[in-house]
Tab-separated table of C-alpha atoms in Angstrom:
chain	number	residue	atom	x	y	z
E	985	MET	CA	0.000	0.000	0.000
E	986	SER	CA	1.345	3.376	-0.998
E	987	SER	CA	2.093	6.083	1.554
E	988	LEU	CA	-0.611	8.244	-0.090
E	989	ASN	CA	-3.244	5.548	0.501
E	990	LYS	CA	-2.131	5.156	4.105
E	991	LYS	CA	-2.532	8.885	4.684
E	992	LEU	CA	-5.965	8.798	3.040
E	993	ILE	CA	-7.127	5.946	5.268
E	994	THR	CA	-5.835	7.757	8.330
E	995	VAL	CA	-7.713	10.936	7.394
E	996	VAL	CA	-10.959	9.029	6.739
E	997	ALA	CA	-10.686	7.098	10.008
E	998	THR	CA	-10.028	10.268	11.967
E	999	ALA	CA	-12.950	12.040	10.326
E	1000	SER	CA	-15.200	9.079	11.136
E	1001	LEU	CA	-14.219	9.167	14.798
E	1002	LEU	CA	-14.837	12.893	14.964
E	1003	PHE	CA	-18.251	12.441	13.333
E	1004	LEU	CA	-19.241	9.639	15.688
E	1005	GLY	CA	-17.965	11.604	18.673
E	1006	GLY	CA	-20.162	14.517	17.701
E	1007	CYS	CA	-23.313	12.402	17.560
E	1008	GLY	CA	-25.513	12.625	20.653
E	1009	SER	CA	-26.482	9.476	22.526
E	1010	THR	CA	-29.956	8.105	21.771
E	1011	GLN	CA	-30.145	6.582	25.257
E	1012	THR	CA	-32.065	8.417	28.009
E	1013	LYS	CA	-32.043	7.667	31.717
E	1014	VAL	CA	-35.550	6.167	31.521
E	1015	SER	CA	-35.430	2.448	32.373
E	1016	SER	CA	-39.161	1.712	32.703
E	1017	VAL	CA	-42.223	3.055	30.880
E	1018	GLY	CA	-45.984	2.904	31.327
E	1019	PRO	CA	-48.200	3.108	34.439
E	1020	SER	CA	-46.768	1.837	37.720
E	1021	MET	CA	-47.893	-1.667	38.732
E	1022	VAL	CA	-47.738	-0.815	42.447
E	1023	GLY	CA	-49.930	2.274	42.496
E	1024	PRO	CA	-49.677	5.919	41.434
E	1025	GLY	CA	-46.369	7.607	42.001
E	1026	SER	CA	-44.542	10.767	41.064
E	1027	GLY	CA	-42.310	10.857	38.021
E	1028	GLN	CA	-38.806	12.265	38.052
E	1029	PRO	CA	-37.951	15.036	35.599
E	1030	LEU	CA	-35.389	14.135	32.963
E	1031	GLY	CA	-31.903	15.284	33.836
E	1032	SER	CA	-32.543	15.200	37.586
E	1033	SER	CA	-31.160	12.778	40.112
E	1034	SER	CA	-31.616	12.143	43.805
E	1035	ASN	CA	-30.090	9.921	46.436
E	1036	SER	CA	-32.078	6.951	47.703
E	1037	TYR	CA	-32.067	6.169	51.427
E	1038	ASN	CA	-33.439	3.101	53.173
E	1039	TYR	CA	-32.771	3.203	56.902
E	1040	ASN	CA	-34.034	-0.025	58.472
E	1041	SER	CA	-33.631	0.695	62.171
E	1042	SER	CA	-35.731	1.830	65.114
E	1043	ILE	CA	-32.808	3.810	66.578
E	1044	PHE	CA	-32.656	7.405	65.397
E	1045	MET	CA	-29.596	9.258	66.638
E	1046	ASP	CA	-29.689	12.972	67.386
E	1047	VAL	CA	-27.280	15.084	65.337
E	1048	ALA	CA	-25.557	18.394	66.061
E	1049	VAL	CA	-24.162	20.441	63.180
E	1050	PRO	CA	-22.004	23.120	64.818
E	1051	VAL	CA	-21.529	26.348	62.856
E	1052	PHE	CA	-18.712	25.581	60.421
E	1053	ASP	CA	-15.150	26.640	61.065
E	1054	PRO	CA	-14.614	29.515	58.578
E	1055	GLY	CA	-11.119	28.201	57.871
E	1056	PHE	CA	-9.182	31.390	58.508
E	1057	PRO	CA	-5.370	31.079	58.366
E	1058	THR	CA	-3.902	31.508	61.844
E	1059	GLU	CA	-0.672	32.664	63.422
E	1060	ARG	CA	1.362	30.695	65.950
E	1061	ASP	CA	-0.587	32.119	68.877
E	1062	GLY	CA	-3.854	30.992	67.327
E	1063	GLY	CA	-4.963	34.463	66.237
E	1064	ILE	CA	-6.172	35.213	62.716
E	1065	ASP	CA	-3.352	35.869	60.244
E	1066	TYR	CA	-4.776	38.897	58.439
E	1067	ASP	CA	-1.766	39.186	56.114
E	1068	GLU	CA	-2.473	35.662	54.875
E	1069	ILE	CA	-6.183	36.446	54.623
E	1070	GLU	CA	-5.344	39.383	52.373
E	1071	GLU	CA	-2.979	37.280	50.283
E	1072	GLU	CA	-5.551	34.510	49.819
E	1073	GLY	CA	-8.285	37.018	48.966
E	1074	ILE	CA	-10.551	35.860	51.790
E	1075	TRP	CA	-13.384	38.199	52.690
E	1076	PRO	CA	-13.857	37.526	56.447
E	1077	GLN	CA	-17.476	38.633	56.773
E	1078	VAL	CA	-18.620	36.554	53.813
E	1079	ARG	CA	-16.703	33.529	55.111
E	1080	ARG	CA	-18.341	33.914	58.539
E	1081	LEU	CA	-21.716	34.236	56.854
E	1082	GLU	CA	-21.013	31.049	54.895
E	1083	ALA	CA	-19.977	29.238	58.084
E	1084	ASN	CA	-23.536	29.713	59.367
E	1085	ARG	CA	-25.295	29.135	56.042
E	1086	PHE	CA	-23.323	25.981	55.238
E	1087	ALA	CA	-24.260	24.479	58.618
E	1088	VAL	CA	-27.954	25.165	57.907
E	1089	ALA	CA	-27.621	23.645	54.405
E	1090	THR	CA	-25.982	20.525	55.888
E	1091	LYS	CA	-28.803	20.181	58.407
E	1092	GLU	CA	-31.385	20.356	55.614
E	1093	ALA	CA	-29.532	17.764	53.526
E	1094	LEU	CA	-29.276	15.374	56.488
E	1095	GLY	CA	-33.005	15.743	57.044
E	1096	LYS	CA	-33.677	14.378	53.547
E	1097	THR	CA	-32.211	11.006	54.582
E	1098	LYS	CA	-34.962	10.505	57.194
E	1099	SER	CA	-32.409	8.472	59.135
E	1100	PHE	CA	-31.791	10.603	62.214
E	1101	GLY	CA	-33.687	11.948	65.199
E	1102	SER	CA	-33.386	15.656	65.882
E	1103	ILE	CA	-30.907	17.537	63.667
E	1104	ASN	CA	-29.852	20.914	65.020
E	1105	VAL	CA	-27.440	23.671	64.070
E	1106	THR	CA	-25.550	24.591	67.248
E	1107	PRO	CA	-23.180	27.426	68.210
E	1108	ASP	CA	-20.360	24.929	68.832
E	1109	ALA	CA	-19.583	21.273	69.465
E	1110	SER	CA	-20.361	21.381	73.201
E	1111	ALA	CA	-24.083	20.897	72.574
E	1112	LEU	CA	-25.813	17.671	73.605
E	1113	ALA	CA	-26.086	15.146	70.735
E	1114	ASP	CA	-25.271	11.580	69.740
E	1115	VAL	CA	-23.500	12.440	66.468
E	1116	TYR	CA	-21.567	15.567	65.469
E	1117	VAL	CA	-20.996	16.673	61.868
E	1118	LEU	CA	-18.053	19.072	62.009
E	1119	GLY	CA	-17.290	21.190	58.959
E	1120	ILE	CA	-14.495	23.553	57.943
E	1121	ILE	CA	-14.458	25.786	54.853
E	1122	ASN	CA	-11.112	25.126	53.210
E	1123	TYR	CA	-11.880	27.254	50.152
E	1124	SER	CA	-14.758	29.328	48.827
E	1125	ASP	CA	-14.887	31.849	45.981
E	1126	THR	CA	-18.546	31.643	44.758
E	1127	GLU	CA	-17.554	29.303	41.929
E	1128	THR	CA	-15.774	26.611	43.911
E	1129	VAL	CA	-16.247	25.395	47.463
E	1130	GLU	CA	-14.044	22.939	49.326
E	1131	ILE	CA	-15.402	21.684	52.628
E	1132	GLY	CA	-13.691	19.352	55.079
E	1133	VAL	CA	-16.012	17.181	57.179
E	1134	LYS	CA	-15.331	15.084	60.267
E	1135	VAL	CA	-18.053	12.927	61.829
E	1136	MET	CA	-17.753	12.019	65.515
E	1137	ASP	CA	-20.058	10.563	68.150
E	1138	ALA	CA	-20.569	11.125	71.883
E	1139	LYS	CA	-17.888	8.501	72.602
E	1140	ASN	CA	-15.366	10.878	70.956
E	1141	THR	CA	-14.943	8.220	68.288
E	1142	VAL	CA	-14.274	9.494	64.778
E	1143	TRP	CA	-16.551	7.817	62.246
E	1144	GLY	CA	-14.808	9.249	59.224
E	1145	GLU	CA	-13.280	12.303	57.527
E	1146	GLU	CA	-13.648	13.508	53.956
E	1147	GLU	CA	-13.137	16.617	51.842
E	1148	PHE	CA	-15.859	17.645	49.428
E	1149	GLU	CA	-15.446	19.940	46.434
E	1150	TYR	CA	-18.034	21.405	44.113
E	1151	ARG	CA	-17.875	23.908	41.266
E	1152	VAL	CA	-20.927	25.887	40.136
E	1153	SER	CA	-21.377	26.430	36.408
E	1154	GLU	CA	-22.532	29.772	35.031
E	1155	GLY	CA	-25.151	27.777	33.156
E	1156	TRP	CA	-26.844	26.922	36.458
E	1157	TYR	CA	-28.126	30.482	36.720
E	1158	ARG	CA	-29.615	30.304	33.208
E	1159	ASP	CA	-31.872	27.390	34.131
E	1160	ALA	CA	-35.284	28.652	35.286
E	1161	MET	CA	-35.835	25.333	37.105
E	1162	SER	CA	-32.945	26.121	39.448
E	1163	ARG	CA	-34.590	29.296	40.739
E	1164	GLY	CA	-34.982	29.111	44.492
E	1165	GLU	CA	-32.476	26.261	44.774
E	1166	ASN	CA	-29.043	26.347	46.378
E	1167	PRO	CA	-26.289	26.522	43.709
E	1168	ASN	CA	-24.002	24.610	46.074
E	1169	GLY	CA	-26.742	22.146	47.005
E	1170	PRO	CA	-25.028	19.039	45.538
E	1171	VAL	CA	-22.049	19.348	47.888
E	1172	PHE	CA	-24.328	19.244	50.937
E	1173	ASP	CA	-26.219	16.280	49.485
E	1174	ASP	CA	-22.855	14.533	49.131
E	1175	ILE	CA	-22.044	15.310	52.761
E	1176	ALA	CA	-25.383	13.873	53.873
E	1177	LYS	CA	-24.788	10.748	51.782
E	1178	PHE	CA	-21.354	10.372	53.393
E	1179	VAL	CA	-22.763	10.661	56.931
E	1180	TYR	CA	-25.602	8.270	56.082
E	1181	GLY	CA	-23.104	5.700	54.795
E	1182	LEU	CA	-21.146	5.894	58.052
E	1183	LEU	CA	-24.350	5.503	60.077
E	1184	LYS	CA	-25.306	2.354	58.166
E	1185	GLU	CA	-22.053	0.738	59.264
E	1186	LYS	CA	-22.966	0.979	62.963
E	1187	SER	CA	-24.647	-1.889	64.791
E	1188	GLU	CA	-27.827	-1.438	66.830
E	1189	ALA	CA	-25.913	-2.184	70.033
E	1190	TYR	CA	-23.296	0.442	69.228
E	1191	LYS	CA	-25.894	3.129	68.520
E	1192	LYS	CA	-27.684	2.396	71.806
E	1193	GLU	CA	-24.375	2.633	73.658
E	1194	VAL	CA	-23.631	6.014	72.088
E	1195	GLN	CA	-27.047	7.332	73.124
E	1196	THR	CA	-26.516	6.168	76.703
E	1197	ILE	CA	-23.065	7.752	76.850
E	1198	SER	CA	-24.441	11.000	75.436
E	1199	ASP	CA	-27.026	11.255	78.236
E	1200	LEU	CA	-24.505	10.320	80.931
E	1201	ARG	CA	-21.946	12.841	79.693
E	1202	TYR	CA	-24.567	15.548	80.072
E	1203	ALA	CA	-25.442	14.309	83.566
E	1204	GLN	CA	-21.768	14.172	84.534
E	1205	MET	CA	-21.333	17.806	83.483
E	1206	TYR	CA	-23.749	18.808	86.256
E	1207	SER	CA	-22.800	16.213	88.838
E	1208	PRO	CA	-19.401	14.532	88.338
E	1209	GLU	CA	-19.558	12.995	91.810
E	1210	SER	CA	-22.843	11.222	91.019
E	1211	PHE	CA	-22.236	10.110	87.447
E	1212	GLY	CA	-18.459	9.912	87.040
E	1213	GLN	CA	-18.487	6.232	87.990
E	1214	TYR	CA	-20.441	5.238	84.888
E	1215	LEU	CA	-17.987	6.465	82.256
E	1216	GLU	CA	-14.296	5.957	81.651
E	1217	GLN	CA	-12.041	7.976	79.349
E	1218	GLY	CA	-9.194	6.222	77.578
E	1219	ARG	CA	-5.765	7.571	76.698
E	1220	ARG	CA	-6.869	8.630	73.232
E	1221	GLY	CA	-9.844	10.536	74.592
E	1222	THR	CA	-12.500	7.990	73.683
E	1223	ILE	CA	-15.180	7.413	76.297
E	1224	GLU	CA	-16.407	3.964	77.278
E	1225	LEU	CA	-19.510	2.911	79.169
E	1226	VAL	CA	-18.693	1.150	82.448
E	1227	SER	CA	-22.252	0.802	83.754
E	1228	ALA	CA	-25.500	2.750	83.802
E	1229	PRO	CA	-27.734	4.087	86.573
E	1230	SER	CA	-31.296	2.940	87.051
E	1231	GLU	CA	-33.967	4.840	85.167
E	1232	SER	CA	-35.570	5.591	88.539
E	1233	ASP	CA	-32.393	7.175	89.913
E	1234	PRO	CA	-33.569	10.498	91.445
E	1235	MET	CA	-30.368	12.301	90.432
E	1236	LEU	CA	-30.775	11.151	86.822
E	1237	ARG	CA	-34.402	12.280	86.795
E	1238	ARG	CA	-33.306	15.647	88.119
E	1239	VAL	CA	-30.689	16.078	85.398
E	1240	ARG	CA	-33.118	15.039	82.692
E	1241	ALA	CA	-35.526	17.763	83.773
E	1242	ILE	CA	-32.703	20.283	83.371
E	1243	GLN	CA	-31.655	18.652	80.103
E	1244	ALA	CA	-35.138	19.336	78.739
E	1245	LYS	CA	-34.522	23.084	79.195
E	1246	ASP	CA	-31.209	22.772	77.367
E	1247	GLU	CA	-32.869	20.978	74.447
E	1248	GLN	CA	-35.693	23.511	74.422
E	1249	PHE	CA	-33.167	26.318	73.999
E	1250	ILE	CA	-31.416	24.550	71.092
E	1251	ASP	CA	-34.807	23.967	69.461
E	1252	SER	CA	-35.605	27.683	69.726
E	1253	LEU	CA	-32.270	28.525	68.118
E	1254	GLN	CA	-33.282	26.723	64.922
E	1255	GLU	CA	-35.806	29.453	64.148
E	1256	THR	CA	-33.023	32.006	64.535
E	1257	TYR	CA	-30.686	30.160	62.142
E	1258	ASP	CA	-33.525	29.684	59.645
E	1259	SER	CA	-34.351	33.393	59.916
E	1260	PHE	CA	-30.695	34.241	59.296
E	1261	TRP	CA	-30.777	32.102	56.143
E	1262	VAL	CA	-33.831	33.945	54.841
E	1263	THR	CA	-32.457	37.379	55.769
E	1264	THR	CA	-29.161	36.823	53.958
E	1265	GLU	CA	-30.560	34.822	51.026
E	1266	GLU	CA	-31.167	37.559	48.457
E	1267	ALA	CA	-27.942	39.461	49.071
E	1268	TYR	CA	-25.812	36.297	49.179
E	1269	ARG	CA	-27.328	34.823	46.011
E	1270	LYS	CA	-26.781	38.098	44.154
E	1271	TYR	CA	-23.194	38.195	45.369
E	1272	GLN	CA	-22.661	34.617	44.157
E	1273	LYS	CA	-24.172	35.227	40.730
E	1274	GLU	CA	-22.362	38.506	40.058
E	1275	THR	CA	-18.935	37.374	41.255
E	1276	LEU	CA	-18.957	33.889	39.715
E	1277	PRO	CA	-17.690	35.080	36.284
E	1278	GLU	CA	-14.816	36.896	38.016
E	1279	ALA	CA	-13.958	33.829	40.076
E	1280	LYS	CA	-13.992	31.691	36.938
E	1281	LYS	CA	-11.764	34.156	35.070
E	1282	ILE	CA	-9.250	34.236	37.931
E	1283	ARG	CA	-9.183	30.417	38.069
E	1284	GLU	CA	-8.549	30.154	34.325
E	1285	LEU	CA	-5.786	32.779	34.445
E	1286	GLU	CA	-4.118	30.993	37.355
E	1287	ALA	CA	-4.271	27.703	35.450
E	1288	GLU	CA	-2.721	29.404	32.418
E	1289	ARG	CA	0.015	30.907	34.562
E	1290	THR	CA	0.793	27.513	36.097
E	1291	THR	CA	1.028	25.939	32.639
E	1292	LYS	CA	3.436	28.645	31.489
E	1293	GLN	CA	5.589	28.225	34.583
E	1294	VAL	CA	5.799	24.468	34.100
E	1295	THR	CA	6.690	24.970	30.434
E	1296	ALA	CA	9.345	27.499	31.392
E	1297	GLY	CA	10.783	25.057	33.889
E	1298	LEU	CA	11.035	22.345	31.255
E	1299	PHE	CA	12.750	24.766	28.873
E	1300	ALA	CA	15.201	25.701	31.612
E	1301	VAL	CA	16.057	22.051	32.306
E	1302	ALA	CA	16.395	21.325	28.579
E	1303	SER	CA	18.635	24.363	28.210
E	1304	VAL	CA	21.000	23.125	30.888
E	1305	LEU	CA	21.060	19.576	29.563
E	1306	LEU	CA	21.528	20.580	25.925
E	1307	GLY	CA	23.723	23.585	26.564
E	1308	SER	CA	21.449	25.793	24.487
E	1309	ASN	CA	21.327	29.597	24.534
E	1310	SER	CA	20.437	30.731	28.064
E	1311	SER	CA	18.970	34.022	26.822
E	1312	SER	CA	16.140	32.235	25.032
E	1313	THR	CA	15.403	30.278	28.189
E	1314	ALA	CA	15.278	33.508	30.166
E	1315	GLY	CA	12.710	34.745	27.692
E	1316	GLN	CA	10.537	31.692	28.307
E	1317	VAL	CA	10.726	32.219	32.085
E	1318	ALA	CA	9.807	35.866	31.695
E	1319	ALA	CA	6.836	34.938	29.517
E	1320	ALA	CA	5.637	32.504	32.161
E	1321	GLY	CA	5.778	35.156	34.845
E	1322	ALA	CA	3.996	37.735	32.732
E	1323	GLY	CA	0.623	36.258	33.560
E	1324	ILE	CA	1.036	36.956	37.272
E	1325	ALA	CA	0.460	40.686	37.007
E	1326	ALA	CA	-2.735	40.146	35.027
E	1327	ILE	CA	-4.253	37.967	37.729
E	1328	GLY	CA	-6.184	39.808	40.395
E	1329	SER	CA	-8.189	38.495	43.313
E	1330	LEU	CA	-11.920	38.271	43.851
E	1331	SER	CA	-11.716	40.965	46.497
E	1332	GLN	CA	-10.034	43.290	43.974
E	1333	ALA	CA	-12.801	42.609	41.452
E	1334	ILE	CA	-15.398	43.531	44.052
E	1335	GLN	CA	-13.590	46.764	44.847
E	1336	THR	CA	-13.865	47.914	41.220
E	1337	ASN	CA	-17.561	47.004	40.895
E	1338	LYS	CA	-19.685	49.687	42.557
E	1339	GLU	CA	-22.757	47.480	42.936
E	1340	LEU	CA	-20.791	44.636	44.500
E	1341	HIS	CA	-18.905	47.101	46.659
E	1342	ALA	CA	-22.268	48.217	48.067
E	1343	GLN	CA	-23.033	44.582	48.811
E	1344	ARG	CA	-19.729	44.316	50.597
E	1345	ASP	CA	-20.836	47.120	52.915
E	1346	LEU	CA	-24.109	45.248	53.500
E	1347	PHE	CA	-22.279	42.042	54.386
E	1348	ASP	CA	-19.974	43.967	56.686
E	1349	GLU	CA	-23.063	45.259	58.481
E	1350	MET	CA	-24.497	41.752	58.685
E	1351	GLY	CA	-21.140	40.568	59.915
E	1352	GLN	CA	-21.518	42.652	63.034
E	1353	ASN	CA	-24.105	40.072	64.126
E	1354	LEU	CA	-21.971	37.007	63.520
E	1355	ASP	CA	-21.959	34.963	65.762
E	1356	ILE	CA	-25.763	34.806	65.264
E	1357	GLN	CA	-27.550	37.480	67.262
E	1358	VAL	CA	-30.453	36.145	69.305
E	1359	ALA	CA	-33.274	38.107	70.882
E	1360	ASP	CA	-33.147	38.315	74.676
E	1361	GLN	CA	-34.871	35.342	76.258
E	1362	ILE	CA	-36.341	34.376	79.615
E	1363	VAL	CA	-36.264	30.715	80.697
E	1364	GLU	CA	-38.286	29.649	83.740
E	1365	ILE	CA	-37.318	26.704	85.941
E	1366	ASP	CA	-38.244	26.033	89.584
E	1367	ASN	CA	-40.104	29.328	89.660
E	1368	GLN	CA	-36.844	31.071	88.797
E	1369	ARG	CA	-36.429	33.315	85.771
E	1370	ILE	CA	-33.216	33.052	83.793
E	1371	GLU	CA	-32.555	36.070	81.591
E	1372	LEU	CA	-30.368	35.442	78.564
E	1373	GLN	CA	-28.720	38.134	76.449
E	1374	GLY	CA	-26.200	38.384	73.620
E	1375	THR	CA	-25.218	36.049	70.803
E	1376	ALA	CA	-26.250	32.416	70.430
E	1377	SER	CA	-23.008	31.205	72.022
E	1378	GLU	CA	-23.206	33.714	74.878
E	1379	GLN	CA	-26.804	32.837	75.694
E	1380	TYR	CA	-26.076	29.110	75.564
E	1381	TYR	CA	-23.252	29.374	78.087
E	1382	GLN	CA	-25.321	31.701	80.286
E	1383	LEU	CA	-28.121	29.133	80.316
E	1384	ARG	CA	-25.863	26.245	81.277
E	1385	ALA	CA	-24.204	28.262	84.036
E	1386	LYS	CA	-27.588	29.207	85.495
E	1387	LEU	CA	-28.875	25.631	85.238
E	1388	LYS	CA	-25.776	24.444	87.101
E	1389	ASP	CA	-26.435	26.982	89.867
E	1390	ILE	CA	-30.032	25.804	90.188
E	1391	TYR	CA	-28.931	22.179	90.254
E	1392	ASP	CA	-26.381	22.879	92.995
E	1393	MET	CA	-28.877	24.822	95.093
E	1394	GLU	CA	-31.374	21.987	95.138
E	1395	ALA	CA	-31.184	20.384	98.568
E	1396	THR	CA	-33.696	17.676	97.665
E	1397	PRO	CA	-33.139	15.956	94.316
E	1398	MET	CA	-36.783	14.932	94.102
E	1399	THR	CA	-38.064	18.533	94.068
E	1400	ALA	CA	-40.478	18.770	91.174
E	1401	LEU	CA	-39.694	21.200	88.389
């Protein structure tokens, strides 16, 4: 066969592959047609997908989702490294806002599994619960989010750790069906699926043990001398159940009455977190939509710069190995570095956009109330009024301190609340 024929065959084969590659698939995601044989049901729109959960257990564990760690870089003394924040282009008030919103979104996603008891956003990880879903924002720029998640239980046992990443497409905002949805929703669904998978691995006996330890840890906080004998902490910090008090134990009954006030406060906080979500929704969504193109542009420029730098490095190595002209290599290195000056940060883009700059001022104002601001409350117990003021965290610690005082003042454990 002549070389001309070989080239012709190659061209035809390549063209055929390109043609076939351009053809759309005739297969849809529909696997069954016609009326359902088990009764009416709802169809699923084409192009949509959802996770399926089947929790076959009578034990529903209570979950706490503490407000996420905003992921600020820190100095050696633990304080925020503001120089690093500036270098990374982190906008502190937005990141704090996201720390609250992401916790609420995780709570909602966990609720879809229908596999847990109460699921509450809490000021921190000291709240009473069986399972804790701890999140940290490793990166967030309105286009891409990276969230680290650790799941622990009341035994201080780590169930698992994972990092989740999601990138929002500009096309998402063009879809009318996505209106009212969370552009980052899939990442929280993935988190919920991860937690659900870890839960399914636990035996019934283990889950019951965790619930018992959770209650006893709360009781021990108020009366170590009465309940310390039931739990034992190992060298690695994990907590084991030694024994359990009788359900009729008067001290346990007393603590459980106080525990009910604690749980009531956490329940009331959920309205505050939900209200915060609604209050910040419009401004945050607008911020996301308007800054996403800038975030995408910056990402693409950074990728281009990295490619140029790698290419320049290869040229430099080749120059040394081959003994070629060093001046040409210097030119390649200079070209690779040229992209750096053209790359700004998201915060710089916001500064030059008057409308977004106004939003920045709005977020700064909202940021004055982060930690979540809660209306003053009055809790009544034993005919005593406990007045709570300040942020969610401040009120929670005030409540526990007052409950401890009331517990200590009780001369007779059987006094009815």
